[in-house]
Amino acid sequence: MAPFALIATGALAAPLQAADLTVSLHDARTQDGRFQVALVDAGGYAGSAAPVAARELAPAGAVTRVTFDGVPAGRYALMVIHDENGNGTLDTNLVGMPVEGYGFSNNPRVTRKPTFEEAAFDVGADALALDVSIR
């Protein structure tokens, strides 16, 4: 009886679909500072939950690549800040417009923060590569 229980428990713990996500960051204005890249679900995008995963890395030439390994299947968005002066935040001017680089998955052309749906993409079982332009 006990061996069957162990087999059944193992079957229930089988991993869900997961894929590697490679992100290429383009068009940085400068090689100064660091990129902060957040992979978020709808809750993380709204600020009510922590990012699913986050990376911080230095710019590496014309294209900087970062990989998120084993991302569970689901709907996500990417938010990128190019913290050019290294103070840990996206600096803005007096009217709230960013003065440092930023980007979102799907590269939406909007004059406000895009909605989650405008930036959202789906992760399944296959590896995925996305390009994000830094504005």
GROMACS .gro file of N, CA and C in nm:
model
  405
    1MET      N    1   0.082  -0.119   0.000
    1MET     CA    2   0.000   0.000   0.000
    1MET      C    3   0.087   0.126   0.000
    2ALA      N    4   0.192   0.130   0.080
    2ALA     CA    5   0.278   0.247   0.087
    2ALA      C    6   0.347   0.276  -0.047
    3PRO      N    7   0.401   0.175  -0.121
    3PRO     CA    8   0.464   0.206  -0.249
    3PRO      C    9   0.366   0.272  -0.347
    4PHE      N   10   0.240   0.228  -0.349
    4PHE     CA   11   0.142   0.289  -0.438
    4PHE      C   12   0.121   0.436  -0.402
    5ALA      N   13   0.117   0.466  -0.273
    5ALA     CA   14   0.098   0.604  -0.228
    5ALA      C   15   0.215   0.691  -0.275
    6LEU      N   16   0.337   0.638  -0.270
    6LEU     CA   17   0.453   0.714  -0.316
    6LEU      C   18   0.447   0.738  -0.466
    7ILE      N   19   0.406   0.638  -0.543
    7ILE     CA   20   0.395   0.654  -0.688
    7ILE      C   21   0.288   0.757  -0.720
    8ALA      N   22   0.174   0.749  -0.654
    8ALA     CA   23   0.065   0.844  -0.679
    8ALA      C   24   0.108   0.986  -0.643
    9THR      N   25   0.180   1.003  -0.533
    9THR     CA   26   0.227   1.135  -0.493
    9THR      C   27   0.325   1.189  -0.596
   10GLY      N   28   0.413   1.104  -0.648
   10GLY     CA   29   0.508   1.147  -0.750
   10GLY      C   30   0.438   1.191  -0.877
   11ALA      N   31   0.332   1.124  -0.915
   11ALA     CA   32   0.259   1.162  -1.036
   11ALA      C   33   0.192   1.297  -1.018
   12LEU      N   34   0.143   1.325  -0.898
   12LEU     CA   35   0.079   1.453  -0.872
   12LEU      C   36   0.178   1.568  -0.875
   13ALA      N   37   0.304   1.539  -0.844
   13ALA     CA   38   0.406   1.643  -0.838
   13ALA      C   39   0.477   1.661  -0.972
   14ALA      N   40   0.429   1.602  -1.079
   14ALA     CA   41   0.493   1.616  -1.210
   14ALA      C   42   0.498   1.764  -1.248
   15PRO      N   43   0.611   1.808  -1.307
   15PRO     CA   44   0.625   1.949  -1.339
   15PRO      C   45   0.527   1.995  -1.448
   16LEU      N   46   0.485   2.120  -1.437
   16LEU     CA   47   0.402   2.181  -1.540
   16LEU      C   48   0.490   2.218  -1.658
   17GLN      N   49   0.430   2.256  -1.770
   17GLN     CA   50   0.508   2.302  -1.884
   17GLN      C   51   0.589   2.424  -1.844
   18ALA      N   52   0.711   2.428  -1.891
   18ALA     CA   53   0.797   2.543  -1.867
   18ALA      C   54   0.887   2.561  -1.988
   19ALA      N   55   0.927   2.683  -2.014
   19ALA     CA   56   1.011   2.712  -2.129
   19ALA      C   57   1.113   2.820  -2.092
   20ASP      N   58   1.221   2.824  -2.167
   20ASP     CA   59   1.320   2.929  -2.150
   20ASP      C   60   1.278   3.050  -2.234
   21LEU      N   61   1.295   3.168  -2.176
   21LEU     CA   62   1.261   3.294  -2.242
   21LEU      C   63   1.388   3.376  -2.256
   22THR      N   64   1.427   3.405  -2.379
   22THR     CA   65   1.544   3.489  -2.406
   22THR      C   66   1.497   3.625  -2.454
   23VAL      N   67   1.546   3.729  -2.388
   23VAL     CA   68   1.507   3.866  -2.419
   23VAL      C   69   1.628   3.941  -2.473
   24SER      N   70   1.612   4.005  -2.588
   24SER     CA   71   1.717   4.089  -2.647
   24SER      C   72   1.675   4.235  -2.632
   25LEU      N   73   1.761   4.313  -2.566
   25LEU     CA   74   1.735   4.455  -2.542
   25LEU      C   75   1.813   4.536  -2.645
   26HIS      N   76   1.743   4.621  -2.721
   26HIS     CA   77   1.802   4.699  -2.830
   26HIS      C   78   1.787   4.848  -2.803
   27ASP      N   79   1.870   4.927  -2.869
   27ASP     CA   80   1.854   5.073  -2.880
   27ASP      C   81   1.879   5.150  -2.750
   28ALA      N   82   1.963   5.098  -2.663
   28ALA     CA   83   1.999   5.175  -2.543
   28ALA      C   84   2.074   5.301  -2.585
   29ARG      N   85   2.044   5.413  -2.520
   29ARG     CA   86   2.110   5.540  -2.555
   29ARG      C   87   2.254   5.545  -2.508
   30THR      N   88   2.285   5.469  -2.404
   30THR     CA   89   2.418   5.473  -2.344
   30THR      C   90   2.452   5.335  -2.289
   31GLN      N   91   2.578   5.312  -2.264
   31GLN     CA   92   2.622   5.188  -2.202
   31GLN      C   93   2.640   5.205  -2.051
   32ASP      N   94   2.604   5.320  -2.000
   32ASP     CA   95   2.614   5.347  -1.856
   32ASP      C   96   2.501   5.277  -1.781
   33GLY      N   97   2.520   5.259  -1.652
   33GLY     CA   98   2.414   5.208  -1.566
   33GLY      C   99   2.386   5.060  -1.583
   34ARG      N  100   2.261   5.022  -1.549
   34ARG     CA  101   2.220   4.882  -1.550
   34ARG      C  102   2.077   4.871  -1.599
   35PHE      N  103   2.049   4.757  -1.663
   35PHE     CA  104   1.913   4.724  -1.700
   35PHE      C  105   1.848   4.650  -1.584
   36GLN      N  106   1.724   4.685  -1.553
   36GLN     CA  107   1.641   4.610  -1.460
   36GLN      C  108   1.528   4.550  -1.543
   37VAL      N  109   1.522   4.417  -1.549
   37VAL     CA  110   1.425   4.348  -1.634
   37VAL      C  111   1.334   4.266  -1.543
   38ALA      N  112   1.204   4.293  -1.550
   38ALA     CA  113   1.106   4.221  -1.467
   38ALA      C  114   1.010   4.143  -1.556
   39LEU      N  115   0.996   4.015  -1.526
   39LEU     CA  116   0.896   3.929  -1.589
   39LEU      C  117   0.779   3.923  -1.492
   40VAL      N  118   0.663   3.970  -1.538
   40VAL     CA  119   0.548   3.984  -1.447
   40VAL      C  120   0.424   3.920  -1.505
   41ASP      N  121   0.336   3.877  -1.416
   41ASP     CA  122   0.201   3.836  -1.458
   41ASP      C  123   0.111   3.958  -1.438
   42ALA      N  124  -0.019   3.942  -1.455
   42ALA     CA  125  -0.110   4.056  -1.445
   42ALA      C  126  -0.102   4.124  -1.309
   43GLY      N  127  -0.090   4.046  -1.202
   43GLY     CA  128  -0.080   4.104  -1.068
   43GLY      C  129   0.048   4.183  -1.049
   44GLY      N  130   0.159   4.130  -1.099
   44GLY     CA  131   0.286   4.201  -1.091
   44GLY      C  132   0.287   4.328  -1.174
   45TYR      N  133   0.220   4.324  -1.287
   45TYR     CA  134   0.213   4.442  -1.374
   45TYR      C  135   0.137   4.555  -1.306
   46ALA      N  136   0.033   4.518  -1.235
   46ALA     CA  137  -0.049   4.617  -1.164
   46ALA      C  138   0.018   4.664  -1.035
   47GLY      N  139   0.125   4.596  -0.993
   47GLY     CA  140   0.194   4.635  -0.872
   47GLY      C  141   0.141   4.568  -0.746
   48SER      N  142   0.045   4.477  -0.762
   48SER     CA  143  -0.013   4.412  -0.645
   48SER      C  144   0.056   4.280  -0.611
   49ALA      N  145   0.156   4.240  -0.690
   49ALA     CA  146   0.230   4.117  -0.663
   49ALA      C  147   0.374   4.138  -0.707
   50ALA      N  148   0.462   4.057  -0.652
   50ALA     CA  149   0.604   4.063  -0.689
   50ALA      C  150   0.622   4.008  -0.831
   51PRO      N  151   0.729   4.048  -0.899
   51PRO     CA  152   0.757   3.989  -1.031
   51PRO      C  153   0.773   3.838  -1.021
   52VAL      N  154   0.740   3.769  -1.128
   52VAL     CA  155   0.763   3.625  -1.136
   52VAL      C  156   0.913   3.599  -1.133
   53ALA      N  157   0.989   3.684  -1.202
   53ALA     CA  158   1.135   3.675  -1.204
   53ALA      C  159   1.189   3.813  -1.239
   54ALA      N  160   1.311   3.841  -1.196
   54ALA     CA  161   1.373   3.970  -1.226
   54ALA      C  162   1.523   3.950  -1.244
   55ARG      N  163   1.581   4.031  -1.330
   55ARG     CA  164   1.725   4.027  -1.354
   55ARG      C  165   1.775   4.171  -1.360
   56GLU      N  166   1.900   4.188  -1.319
   56GLU     CA  167   1.968   4.316  -1.332
   56GLU      C  168   2.102   4.288  -1.399
   57LEU      N  169   2.134   4.364  -1.504
   57LEU     CA  170   2.258   4.339  -1.576
   57LEU      C  171   2.306   4.466  -1.644
   58ALA      N  172   2.436   4.470  -1.672
   58ALA     CA  173   2.496   4.584  -1.740
   58ALA      C  174   2.470   4.575  -1.889
   59PRO      N  175   2.456   4.689  -1.957
   59PRO     CA  176   2.446   4.686  -2.103
   59PRO      C  177   2.570   4.620  -2.161
   60ALA      N  178   2.551   4.546  -2.271
   60ALA     CA  179   2.660   4.471  -2.332
   60ALA      C  180   2.666   4.499  -2.482
   61GLY      N  181   2.686   4.624  -2.518
   61GLY     CA  182   2.696   4.659  -2.659
   61GLY      C  183   2.561   4.691  -2.721
   62ALA      N  184   2.552   4.672  -2.853
   62ALA     CA  185   2.431   4.709  -2.927
   62ALA      C  186   2.310   4.628  -2.885
   63VAL      N  187   2.332   4.502  -2.847
   63VAL     CA  188   2.223   4.415  -2.803
   63VAL      C  189   2.265   4.348  -2.673
   64THR      N  190   2.181   4.359  -2.572
   64THR     CA  191   2.205   4.292  -2.444
   64THR      C  192   2.102   4.181  -2.431
   65ARG      N  193   2.148   4.060  -2.402
   65ARG     CA  194   2.056   3.946  -2.390
   65ARG      C  195   2.050   3.897  -2.246
   66VAL      N  196   1.930   3.858  -2.207
   66VAL     CA  197   1.906   3.799  -2.075
   66VAL      C  198   1.810   3.682  -2.094
   67THR      N  199   1.834   3.574  -2.018
   67THR     CA  200   1.749   3.455  -2.030
   67THR      C  201   1.684   3.425  -1.896
   68PHE      N  202   1.556   3.396  -1.901
   68PHE     CA  203   1.480   3.347  -1.787
   68PHE      C  204   1.459   3.198  -1.812
   69ASP      N  205   1.517   3.113  -1.729
   69ASP     CA  206   1.508   2.968  -1.748
   69ASP      C  207   1.383   2.912  -1.680
   70GLY      N  208   1.320   2.814  -1.746
   70GLY     CA  209   1.210   2.740  -1.685
   70GLY      C  210   1.090   2.823  -1.647
   71VAL      N  211   1.048   2.914  -1.733
   71VAL     CA  212   0.931   2.997  -1.704
   71VAL      C  213   0.805   2.911  -1.718
   72PRO      N  214   0.723   2.901  -1.614
   72PRO     CA  215   0.601   2.821  -1.624
   72PRO      C  216   0.507   2.875  -1.732
   73ALA      N  217   0.432   2.786  -1.793
   73ALA     CA  218   0.335   2.827  -1.895
   73ALA      C  219   0.240   2.931  -1.835
   74GLY      N  220   0.208   3.032  -1.914
   74GLY     CA  221   0.117   3.136  -1.867
   74GLY      C  222   0.127   3.261  -1.951
   75ARG      N  223   0.060   3.366  -1.907
   75ARG     CA  224   0.056   3.495  -1.977
   75ARG      C  225   0.137   3.595  -1.894
   76TYR      N  226   0.233   3.660  -1.959
   76TYR     CA  227   0.327   3.748  -1.890
   76TYR      C  228   0.348   3.876  -1.970
   77ALA      N  229   0.419   3.969  -1.907
   77ALA     CA  230   0.469   4.089  -1.973
   77ALA      C  231   0.609   4.116  -1.920
   78LEU      N  232   0.688   4.187  -1.999
   78LEU     CA  233   0.821   4.230  -1.957
   78LEU      C  234   0.820   4.381  -1.937
   79MET      N  235   0.882   4.424  -1.829
   79MET     CA  236   0.903   4.567  -1.804
   79MET      C  237   1.053   4.587  -1.785
   80VAL      N  238   1.109   4.683  -1.857
   80VAL     CA  239   1.253   4.707  -1.854
   80VAL      C  240   1.279   4.853  -1.820
   81ILE      N  241   1.371   4.875  -1.729
   81ILE     CA  242   1.420   5.009  -1.697
   81ILE      C  243   1.570   5.010  -1.726
   82HIS      N  244   1.617   5.113  -1.794
   82HIS     CA  245   1.761   5.134  -1.809
   82HIS      C  246   1.799   5.241  -1.708
   83ASP      N  247   1.843   5.196  -1.592
   83ASP     CA  248   1.881   5.286  -1.483
   83ASP      C  249   2.019   5.344  -1.517
   84GLU      N  250   2.018   5.447  -1.597
   84GLU     CA  251   2.142   5.501  -1.653
   84GLU      C  252   2.234   5.561  -1.548
   85ASN      N  253   2.181   5.617  -1.441
   85ASN     CA  254   2.265   5.680  -1.339
   85ASN      C  255   2.283   5.592  -1.215
   86GLY      N  256   2.228   5.472  -1.215
   86GLY     CA  257   2.252   5.376  -1.107
   86GLY      C  258   2.186   5.409  -0.974
   87ASN      N  259   2.079   5.489  -0.974
   87ASN     CA  260   2.015   5.522  -0.847
   87ASN      C  261   1.902   5.427  -0.809
   88GLY      N  262   1.878   5.324  -0.892
   88GLY     CA  263   1.779   5.222  -0.858
   88GLY      C  264   1.636   5.252  -0.897
   89THR      N  265   1.612   5.366  -0.962
   89THR     CA  266   1.475   5.402  -1.001
   89THR      C  267   1.474   5.459  -1.143
   90LEU      N  268   1.356   5.463  -1.203
   90LEU     CA  269   1.337   5.528  -1.332
   90LEU      C  270   1.315   5.677  -1.305
   91ASP      N  271   1.411   5.759  -1.344
   91ASP     CA  272   1.399   5.902  -1.321
   91ASP      C  273   1.302   5.964  -1.420
   92THR      N  274   1.227   6.063  -1.372
   92THR     CA  275   1.129   6.133  -1.455
   92THR      C  276   1.150   6.284  -1.443
   93ASN      N  277   1.092   6.358  -1.538
   93ASN     CA  278   1.100   6.504  -1.533
   93ASN      C  279   0.986   6.558  -1.446
   94LEU      N  280   0.968   6.688  -1.445
   94LEU     CA  281   0.869   6.751  -1.358
   94LEU      C  282   0.725   6.710  -1.389
   95VAL      N  283   0.697   6.670  -1.513
   95VAL     CA  284   0.561   6.629  -1.548
   95VAL      C  285   0.544   6.477  -1.547
   96GLY      N  286   0.647   6.405  -1.499
   96GLY     CA  287   0.636   6.261  -1.485
   96GLY      C  288   0.679   6.177  -1.604
   97MET      N  289   0.734   6.241  -1.708
   97MET     CA  290   0.781   6.166  -1.824
   97MET      C  291   0.920   6.109  -1.795
   98PRO      N  292   0.946   5.984  -1.833
   98PRO     CA  293   1.077   5.924  -1.807
   98PRO      C  294   1.190   6.000  -1.878
   99VAL      N  295   1.301   6.016  -1.807
   99VAL     CA  296   1.421   6.074  -1.867
   99VAL      C  297   1.530   5.970  -1.881
  100GLU      N  298   1.502   5.847  -1.840
  100GLU     CA  299   1.591   5.733  -1.861
  100GLU      C  300   1.519   5.634  -1.951
  101GLY      N  301   1.597   5.540  -2.005
  101GLY     CA  302   1.540   5.443  -2.097
  101GLY      C  303   1.445   5.346  -2.028
  102TYR      N  304   1.348   5.299  -2.105
  102TYR     CA  305   1.251   5.201  -2.056
  102TYR      C  306   1.197   5.124  -2.176
  103GLY      N  307   1.135   5.010  -2.150
  103GLY     CA  308   1.074   4.933  -2.258
  103GLY      C  309   0.977   4.830  -2.202
  104PHE      N  310   0.893   4.778  -2.292
  104PHE     CA  311   0.794   4.677  -2.258
  104PHE      C  312   0.792   4.570  -2.367
  105SER      N  313   0.752   4.450  -2.332
  105SER     CA  314   0.733   4.347  -2.433
  105SER      C  315   0.630   4.394  -2.534
  106ASN      N  316   0.642   4.349  -2.655
  106ASN     CA  317   0.559   4.387  -2.771
  106ASN      C  318   0.586   4.528  -2.821
  107ASN      N  319   0.673   4.604  -2.753
  107ASN     CA  320   0.711   4.738  -2.796
  107ASN      C  321   0.591   4.826  -2.833
  108PRO      N  322   0.490   4.835  -2.746
  108PRO     CA  323   0.372   4.916  -2.780
  108PRO      C  324   0.410   5.063  -2.795
  109ARG      N  325   0.351   5.128  -2.894
  109ARG     CA  326   0.374   5.271  -2.918
  109ARG      C  327   0.260   5.350  -2.855
  110VAL      N  328   0.280   5.386  -2.731
  110VAL     CA  329   0.178   5.462  -2.658
  110VAL      C  330   0.246   5.576  -2.584
  111THR      N  331   0.170   5.675  -2.545
  111THR     CA  332   0.225   5.789  -2.471
  111THR      C  333   0.194   5.779  -2.322
  112ARG      N  334   0.164   5.659  -2.278
  112ARG     CA  335   0.135   5.630  -2.137
  112ARG      C  336   0.189   5.489  -2.111
  113LYS      N  337   0.184   5.446  -1.987
  113LYS     CA  338   0.222   5.308  -1.959
  113LYS      C  339   0.122   5.218  -2.031
  114PRO      N  340   0.171   5.121  -2.111
  114PRO     CA  341   0.077   5.033  -2.180
  114PRO      C  342  -0.001   4.947  -2.081
  115THR      N  343  -0.117   4.902  -2.124
  115THR     CA  344  -0.194   4.809  -2.041
  115THR      C  345  -0.123   4.673  -2.041
  116PHE      N  346  -0.160   4.589  -1.947
  116PHE     CA  347  -0.102   4.454  -1.943
  116PHE      C  348  -0.127   4.383  -2.075
  117GLU      N  349  -0.247   4.392  -2.128
  117GLU     CA  350  -0.280   4.322  -2.252
  117GLU      C  351  -0.198   4.373  -2.370
  118GLU      N  352  -0.164   4.501  -2.372
  118GLU     CA  353  -0.081   4.555  -2.480
  118GLU      C  354   0.061   4.500  -2.476
  119ALA      N  355   0.108   4.465  -2.358
  119ALA     CA  356   0.244   4.414  -2.342
  119ALA      C  357   0.250   4.263  -2.323
  120ALA      N  358   0.137   4.197  -2.313
  120ALA     CA  359   0.132   4.054  -2.275
  120ALA      C  360   0.173   3.961  -2.389
  121PHE      N  361   0.230   3.848  -2.349
  121PHE     CA  362   0.264   3.739  -2.441
  121PHE      C  363   0.244   3.608  -2.366
  122ASP      N  364   0.232   3.500  -2.440
  122ASP     CA  365   0.208   3.369  -2.381
  122ASP      C  366   0.333   3.283  -2.385
  123VAL      N  367   0.358   3.215  -2.275
  123VAL     CA  368   0.466   3.116  -2.267
  123VAL      C  369   0.401   2.979  -2.263
  124GLY      N  370   0.450   2.890  -2.347
  124GLY     CA  371   0.403   2.751  -2.350
  124GLY      C  372   0.518   2.658  -2.320
  125ALA      N  373   0.526   2.549  -2.393
  125ALA     CA  374   0.631   2.450  -2.371
  125ALA      C  375   0.757   2.478  -2.451
  126ASP      N  376   0.748   2.560  -2.556
  126ASP     CA  377   0.862   2.585  -2.644
  126ASP      C  378   0.938   2.711  -2.602
  127ALA      N  379   1.070   2.708  -2.624
  127ALA     CA  380   1.152   2.825  -2.596
  127ALA      C  381   1.100   2.945  -2.674
  128LEU      N  382   1.118   3.062  -2.617
  128LEU     CA  383   1.063   3.184  -2.675
  128LEU      C  384   1.171   3.292  -2.674
  129ALA      N  385   1.179   3.371  -2.781
  129ALA     CA  386   1.273   3.483  -2.790
  129ALA      C  387   1.194   3.610  -2.819
  130LEU      N  388   1.221   3.715  -2.743
  130LEU     CA  389   1.153   3.843  -2.760
  130LEU      C  390   1.255   3.955  -2.774
  131ASP      N  391   1.219   4.056  -2.852
  131ASP     CA  392   1.300   4.177  -2.867
  131ASP      C  393   1.228   4.292  -2.798
  132VAL      N  394   1.303   4.368  -2.719
  132VAL     CA  395   1.248   4.486  -2.653
  132VAL      C  396   1.334   4.606  -2.692
  133SER      N  397   1.271   4.707  -2.749
  133SER     CA  398   1.340   4.832  -2.783
  133SER      C  399   1.335   4.925  -2.663
  134ILE      N  400   1.450   4.981  -2.629
  134ILE     CA  401   1.457   5.075  -2.518
  134ILE      C  402   1.427   5.214  -2.573
  135ARG      N  403   1.332   5.280  -2.512
  135ARG     CA  404   1.292   5.414  -2.557
  135ARG      C  405   1.350   5.519  -2.467
   0.00000   0.00000   0.00000
